[in-house]
Amino acid sequence: MPNPHAAHSYDTPSYDAQSYDAQSSNPQDAQSSDPHDAPSPEVLSHDAPDLSTAWLRVFLDVARHGSFTGAARTLGWTQSAVSRQISSLEAALGGAPLFDRLPRGVRLTEAGRVLVPHAESVVERLHGAVRELAALREVAGGRLRVGAFATADAALVPRAIATFRARHPGVRLTREEGFTPVLLDRLTAGHLDLAVVSTTGRAPLDAFTLHHLLDESLYVAVPADHPLASEPRVRLTQLADADWISGGPRPEGTLLDAALRHGFRPRVAHVVAEWTAKQGYVAGGLGVTLIPALAAESVRPDIALLPVLDEDAPARAVYAASVRGRSLAPAAEAFLAALRESAAEIPGTRTT
């Protein structure tokens, strides 16, 4: 971009004033059907001037060429159209002339020199906005903020992130982990664009658009020497008298809700939050625990996983949630597609 303060950039005389006057009086110019020769927008009276960006673009072209003729040629407009744009801009800015009309060409006045860097800044910012919006449409830029609950981070979300980044490396993706109610609050507050949530905990979901990813089954993790360790599958009632390891002291709002549905209240012997720690307690013979299908691939080898036989319903559904009424950005749509691809690869789940 030329230096706005370098006089030689704008003082090159290439415009013949007599030629311009002759062309301006042409009736064809006065009533041109050229869309570029349309009347300029009405200037409104406000504290901040109501400026057309077209005026600024024409102003910069005239300044660069040092003539109305050169600017008109570059823009594909008539000279009279260029002249009217400049006159409208001058009027909107208080009436001071922006150019001195010379025998051949034009030259910036002091007011014009002051305006140049501001006009360049506005035009460049608009070009930048157009580039960024195009990048968003093409999923080639911008940001994407994703949240997920812990077990979704075991396989579902990492695979989706890997797929997404391979396809859209220009998008800045950030991720955070939390319980479903917290993620939904973050989503509502505008801190997340998409959240991977589950029906565990019975969080209210009415305010959200839910994109179904999968229904997952449950496994019981038992010590390798447990009497049921060799069974192909079990009913939860077979473990009604066992010591349970759970993320909370009460079964309500946890995976152990499934036990309540099967008619018994499990005895929680150890409250352990992390999945890896729960497996350690199971391996040590301190109890049994429920493992969702999303986490089953990361189970340690010294415990046994037994599929839970549940004819009534799957343990929980997993969704990608967005705020109802807010449209998904193209990047979020692309990540949702990657999540669905990832979900189809998780054993022990149903995606339809």
Coordinates of C-alpha atoms in Angstrom, one line a residue:
M1 CA 0.0 0.0 0.0
P2 CA 1.5 3.4 -0.9
N3 CA 2.7 5.8 1.8
P4 CA -0.2 8.1 2.5
H5 CA 2.2 11.0 3.4
A6 CA 4.4 10.7 0.3
A7 CA 3.4 13.6 -2.0
H8 CA 4.9 12.0 -5.1
S9 CA 2.5 9.1 -4.7
Y10 CA -0.5 11.3 -5.4
D11 CA 0.7 14.3 -7.4
T12 CA 1.4 12.7 -10.7
P13 CA -0.6 14.9 -13.2
S14 CA -2.5 12.7 -15.6
Y15 CA -5.9 14.4 -15.7
D16 CA -6.8 17.1 -18.3
A17 CA -9.3 19.4 -16.7
Q18 CA -10.7 20.7 -20.0
S19 CA -11.2 17.1 -21.1
Y20 CA -13.1 16.3 -17.9
D21 CA -15.4 19.4 -18.3
A22 CA -16.3 18.3 -21.8
Q23 CA -17.1 14.8 -20.7
S24 CA -19.0 16.0 -17.7
S25 CA -21.4 18.0 -19.9
N26 CA -22.2 14.9 -22.0
P27 CA -26.0 14.2 -21.6
Q28 CA -25.1 10.5 -21.5
D29 CA -23.1 11.0 -18.3
A30 CA -26.0 13.0 -16.8
Q31 CA -28.4 10.2 -17.2
S32 CA -26.2 7.1 -17.4
S33 CA -27.7 3.7 -16.9
D34 CA -24.4 2.4 -15.6
P35 CA -25.0 1.1 -12.0
H36 CA -21.6 2.6 -11.1
D37 CA -23.0 6.0 -12.1
A38 CA -25.9 5.9 -9.6
P39 CA -26.7 8.9 -7.4
S40 CA -24.7 8.9 -4.2
P41 CA -26.4 8.0 -0.9
E42 CA -28.1 10.9 1.1
V43 CA -25.8 12.3 3.7
L44 CA -27.5 12.3 7.1
S45 CA -26.7 14.7 9.9
H46 CA -25.1 12.9 12.8
D47 CA -22.2 13.4 15.2
A48 CA -20.3 10.8 13.1
P49 CA -20.5 11.4 9.4
D50 CA -22.5 9.0 7.4
L51 CA -20.0 7.8 4.8
S52 CA -20.2 5.4 2.0
T53 CA -17.3 3.1 1.8
A54 CA -17.5 3.5 -2.0
W55 CA -16.7 7.2 -1.6
L56 CA -13.5 6.2 0.4
R57 CA -12.5 3.7 -2.3
V58 CA -13.0 6.3 -5.0
F59 CA -11.1 8.9 -3.0
L60 CA -8.1 6.6 -2.6
D61 CA -8.1 5.7 -6.3
V62 CA -8.1 9.3 -7.3
A63 CA -5.3 10.0 -4.8
R64 CA -3.2 7.2 -6.2
H65 CA -3.7 8.1 -9.8
G66 CA -3.5 11.9 -9.3
S67 CA -6.5 12.2 -11.7
F68 CA -10.1 11.5 -12.0
T69 CA -9.5 10.0 -15.4
G70 CA -7.1 7.3 -14.1
A71 CA -9.5 6.5 -11.2
A72 CA -12.4 6.2 -13.5
R73 CA -10.5 3.9 -15.8
T74 CA -9.5 1.7 -12.9
L75 CA -13.0 1.5 -11.5
G76 CA -14.7 1.1 -14.8
W77 CA -16.8 4.2 -14.0
T78 CA -17.5 7.5 -15.9
Q79 CA -15.5 10.6 -14.8
S80 CA -18.8 12.2 -13.8
A81 CA -19.6 9.3 -11.4
V82 CA -16.1 9.6 -9.8
S83 CA -16.6 13.4 -9.5
R84 CA -20.0 13.0 -7.8
Q85 CA -18.5 10.4 -5.3
I86 CA -15.8 12.9 -4.3
S87 CA -18.2 15.7 -4.0
S88 CA -20.5 13.6 -1.8
L89 CA -17.5 12.7 0.4
E90 CA -16.4 16.3 0.7
A91 CA -19.9 17.4 1.7
A92 CA -20.2 14.7 4.3
L93 CA -16.9 15.8 5.8
G94 CA -17.8 19.4 6.2
G95 CA -17.3 20.8 2.7
A96 CA -13.5 21.2 2.7
P97 CA -12.0 20.3 -0.7
L98 CA -10.0 17.1 -0.7
F99 CA -8.3 17.8 -4.0
D100 CA -6.9 20.8 -5.8
R101 CA -8.0 20.8 -9.4
L102 CA -4.9 21.4 -11.6
P103 CA -4.6 22.1 -15.3
R104 CA -3.6 18.5 -15.7
G105 CA -4.8 16.2 -12.9
V106 CA -5.5 16.8 -9.3
R107 CA -3.5 17.0 -6.1
L108 CA -4.4 16.3 -2.5
T109 CA -5.2 19.2 -0.3
E110 CA -4.1 19.3 3.3
A111 CA -7.5 17.9 4.3
G112 CA -7.1 15.1 1.7
R113 CA -3.7 14.2 3.1
V114 CA -5.2 13.9 6.6
L115 CA -8.0 11.7 5.3
V116 CA -5.8 9.2 3.4
P117 CA -4.5 7.1 6.3
H118 CA -8.0 6.9 7.8
A119 CA -9.6 5.9 4.5
E120 CA -6.9 3.3 4.0
S121 CA -7.5 1.9 7.5
V122 CA -11.3 1.6 6.9
V123 CA -10.9 0.0 3.5
E124 CA -8.3 -2.5 4.8
R125 CA -10.4 -3.4 7.8
L126 CA -13.4 -4.1 5.5
H127 CA -11.2 -6.2 3.3
G128 CA -10.0 -8.1 6.4
A129 CA -13.6 -8.7 7.4
V130 CA -14.4 -10.1 4.0
R131 CA -11.4 -12.4 4.2
E132 CA -12.3 -13.6 7.7
L133 CA -15.9 -14.2 6.8
A134 CA -14.9 -16.2 3.7
A135 CA -12.6 -18.2 5.9
L136 CA -15.5 -19.0 8.3
R137 CA -17.7 -20.1 5.4
E138 CA -14.9 -22.3 4.0
V139 CA -13.9 -23.6 7.5
A140 CA -10.4 -22.2 6.8
G141 CA -10.1 -19.9 9.8
G142 CA -11.8 -18.6 12.9
R143 CA -12.2 -20.4 16.2
L144 CA -14.2 -23.4 17.6
R145 CA -14.8 -23.9 21.4
V146 CA -15.8 -27.4 22.4
G147 CA -16.7 -28.9 25.7
A148 CA -17.1 -32.6 26.7
F149 CA -17.7 -34.8 29.7
A150 CA -14.8 -36.9 30.9
T151 CA -15.6 -40.3 29.3
A152 CA -16.3 -38.7 26.0
D153 CA -12.7 -37.5 26.2
A154 CA -11.5 -41.1 26.3
A155 CA -12.0 -41.8 22.6
L156 CA -15.0 -40.1 21.0
V157 CA -13.8 -36.5 21.2
P158 CA -10.0 -37.1 20.6
R159 CA -10.8 -39.0 17.4
A160 CA -13.1 -36.2 16.2
I161 CA -10.6 -33.5 17.0
A162 CA -7.9 -35.4 15.0
T163 CA -10.2 -35.8 12.0
F164 CA -11.3 -32.1 12.2
R165 CA -7.8 -30.8 12.5
A166 CA -6.6 -32.9 9.5
R167 CA -9.4 -31.4 7.4
H168 CA -9.4 -27.8 8.8
P169 CA -6.0 -26.9 10.1
G170 CA -6.7 -23.2 9.9
V171 CA -9.4 -23.3 12.6
R172 CA -8.3 -22.6 16.2
L173 CA -9.9 -25.3 18.2
T174 CA -10.0 -25.2 22.0
R175 CA -11.5 -27.8 24.4
E176 CA -12.6 -28.0 28.0
E177 CA -13.8 -30.8 30.2
G178 CA -16.7 -30.8 32.7
F179 CA -19.8 -32.4 34.0
T180 CA -22.9 -32.1 31.7
P181 CA -24.7 -29.4 33.8
V182 CA -21.5 -27.2 33.9
L183 CA -21.0 -27.6 30.2
L184 CA -24.6 -26.6 29.5
D185 CA -24.2 -23.5 31.6
R186 CA -21.0 -22.6 29.7
L187 CA -22.9 -23.1 26.4
T188 CA -25.7 -20.9 27.5
A189 CA -23.3 -18.2 28.6
G190 CA -21.7 -18.2 25.2
H191 CA -18.3 -19.6 26.3
L192 CA -18.7 -22.8 24.2
D193 CA -20.0 -23.3 20.6
L194 CA -20.7 -27.0 21.1
A195 CA -20.8 -29.4 24.1
V196 CA -20.8 -33.1 24.1
V197 CA -23.2 -34.1 26.9
S198 CA -25.0 -37.1 28.3
T199 CA -28.3 -37.9 29.9
T200 CA -26.5 -39.0 33.1
G201 CA -27.4 -36.6 35.9
R202 CA -30.8 -35.7 34.4
A203 CA -29.8 -32.2 33.5
P204 CA -32.6 -30.2 31.9
L205 CA -32.1 -30.2 28.1
D206 CA -35.1 -28.4 26.8
A207 CA -33.3 -25.1 26.1
F208 CA -30.8 -26.9 23.8
T209 CA -30.8 -28.3 20.3
L210 CA -29.5 -31.9 20.7
H211 CA -27.7 -33.6 17.9
H212 CA -27.8 -37.3 18.7
L213 CA -24.4 -39.0 18.6
L214 CA -24.9 -42.4 20.2
D215 CA -26.6 -44.6 22.8
E216 CA -24.1 -46.5 24.9
S217 CA -24.3 -49.6 26.9
L218 CA -22.7 -50.3 30.3
Y219 CA -20.1 -52.8 31.4
V220 CA -19.4 -53.9 35.0
A221 CA -15.7 -53.9 35.9
V222 CA -14.9 -56.8 38.3
P223 CA -11.5 -58.1 39.6
A224 CA -10.0 -60.7 37.3
D225 CA -10.6 -63.5 39.9
H226 CA -14.2 -62.5 40.6
P227 CA -16.7 -65.5 40.4
L228 CA -18.5 -63.8 37.5
A229 CA -15.4 -62.8 35.6
S230 CA -15.8 -65.5 32.9
E231 CA -19.5 -64.8 32.3
P232 CA -20.3 -63.4 28.8
R233 CA -22.8 -60.9 30.3
V234 CA -24.5 -60.2 33.6
R235 CA -27.6 -58.6 35.0
L236 CA -27.0 -55.9 37.6
T237 CA -29.2 -57.8 40.1
Q238 CA -26.5 -60.5 40.2
L239 CA -24.3 -57.8 41.9
A240 CA -26.9 -56.4 44.2
D241 CA -24.8 -57.4 47.3
A242 CA -21.5 -56.2 46.0
D243 CA -19.5 -53.2 47.2
W244 CA -19.6 -50.5 44.6
I245 CA -17.1 -47.9 43.5
S246 CA -18.9 -44.8 42.3
G247 CA -18.2 -41.1 41.5
G248 CA -20.7 -40.0 44.2
P249 CA -22.1 -41.3 47.5
R250 CA -25.6 -41.7 46.2
P251 CA -26.6 -43.5 43.0
E252 CA -29.0 -40.8 41.8
G253 CA -27.6 -38.8 39.0
T254 CA -24.8 -41.2 38.3
L255 CA -24.4 -44.4 36.2
L256 CA -25.7 -46.3 39.2
D257 CA -29.1 -45.0 38.4
A258 CA -29.3 -48.1 36.3
A259 CA -29.3 -50.2 39.5
L260 CA -32.2 -48.3 40.9
R261 CA -34.0 -49.0 37.7
H262 CA -33.4 -52.7 38.3
G263 CA -34.9 -52.6 41.7
F264 CA -32.0 -52.4 44.2
R265 CA -30.0 -49.7 45.9
P266 CA -26.3 -50.3 45.5
R267 CA -24.0 -50.1 48.5
V268 CA -21.3 -47.4 47.6
A269 CA -18.2 -48.5 49.5
H270 CA -15.7 -46.0 47.8
V271 CA -16.3 -42.6 46.2
V272 CA -13.8 -42.2 43.5
A273 CA -14.0 -39.6 40.8
E274 CA -11.5 -40.6 38.1
W275 CA -12.1 -43.6 35.8
T276 CA -8.4 -44.7 36.1
A277 CA -8.6 -44.6 39.9
K278 CA -11.8 -46.6 39.9
Q279 CA -10.1 -49.3 37.9
G280 CA -7.3 -49.4 40.4
Y281 CA -9.8 -50.0 43.2
V282 CA -11.4 -52.8 41.2
A283 CA -8.1 -54.4 40.5
G284 CA -7.3 -54.3 44.2
G285 CA -10.4 -56.3 45.0
L286 CA -12.2 -53.4 46.7
G287 CA -15.4 -53.6 44.8
V288 CA -17.0 -53.4 41.3
T289 CA -17.8 -50.4 39.2
L290 CA -19.8 -49.5 36.1
I291 CA -17.8 -48.5 33.0
P292 CA -19.6 -46.8 30.0
A293 CA -18.9 -48.0 26.5
L294 CA -17.1 -44.7 25.7
A295 CA -14.4 -45.6 28.3
A296 CA -14.2 -49.3 27.7
E297 CA -11.3 -49.2 25.3
S298 CA -9.0 -47.7 27.9
V299 CA -9.6 -50.3 30.6
R300 CA -6.5 -51.9 32.3
P301 CA -5.8 -55.5 31.5
D302 CA -6.0 -56.9 35.1
I303 CA -9.8 -56.4 35.5
A304 CA -12.6 -58.0 33.6
L305 CA -15.4 -56.1 31.7
L306 CA -18.8 -57.8 31.6
P307 CA -21.5 -56.4 29.4
V308 CA -24.7 -55.5 31.3
L309 CA -27.8 -57.1 30.0
D310 CA -30.4 -54.4 30.0
E311 CA -33.5 -55.1 27.9
D312 CA -35.3 -51.9 29.0
A313 CA -33.1 -49.1 27.6
P314 CA -29.4 -48.2 27.1
A315 CA -27.6 -46.7 30.0
R316 CA -27.5 -43.2 28.5
A317 CA -27.7 -41.2 25.3
V318 CA -24.8 -38.9 24.2
Y319 CA -25.5 -35.7 22.3
A320 CA -23.7 -32.7 20.9
A321 CA -25.6 -29.8 22.3
S322 CA -26.0 -26.2 21.0
V323 CA -28.2 -23.4 22.3
R324 CA -31.6 -23.5 20.8
G325 CA -32.1 -20.6 18.4
R326 CA -28.4 -20.1 17.8
S327 CA -27.2 -21.2 14.3
L328 CA -24.2 -23.4 14.2
A329 CA -21.1 -21.9 12.5
P330 CA -19.7 -23.8 9.6
A331 CA -16.8 -25.0 11.8
A332 CA -19.2 -26.3 14.4
E333 CA -21.1 -28.2 11.7
A334 CA -17.9 -29.7 10.4
F335 CA -16.9 -30.8 14.0
L336 CA -20.4 -32.3 14.5
A337 CA -19.8 -34.4 11.3
A338 CA -16.4 -35.5 12.7
L339 CA -18.1 -36.5 16.0
R340 CA -20.6 -38.6 14.2
E341 CA -17.9 -40.4 12.3
S342 CA -16.0 -41.0 15.5
A343 CA -19.2 -42.3 17.3
A344 CA -19.7 -44.9 14.6
E345 CA -16.3 -46.4 15.5
I346 CA -16.9 -46.8 19.2
P347 CA -17.7 -50.5 20.2
G348 CA -20.7 -51.1 22.4
T349 CA -22.7 -48.1 21.1
R350 CA -25.6 -47.6 18.8
T351 CA -25.7 -44.5 16.6
T352 CA -29.2 -44.8 15.2

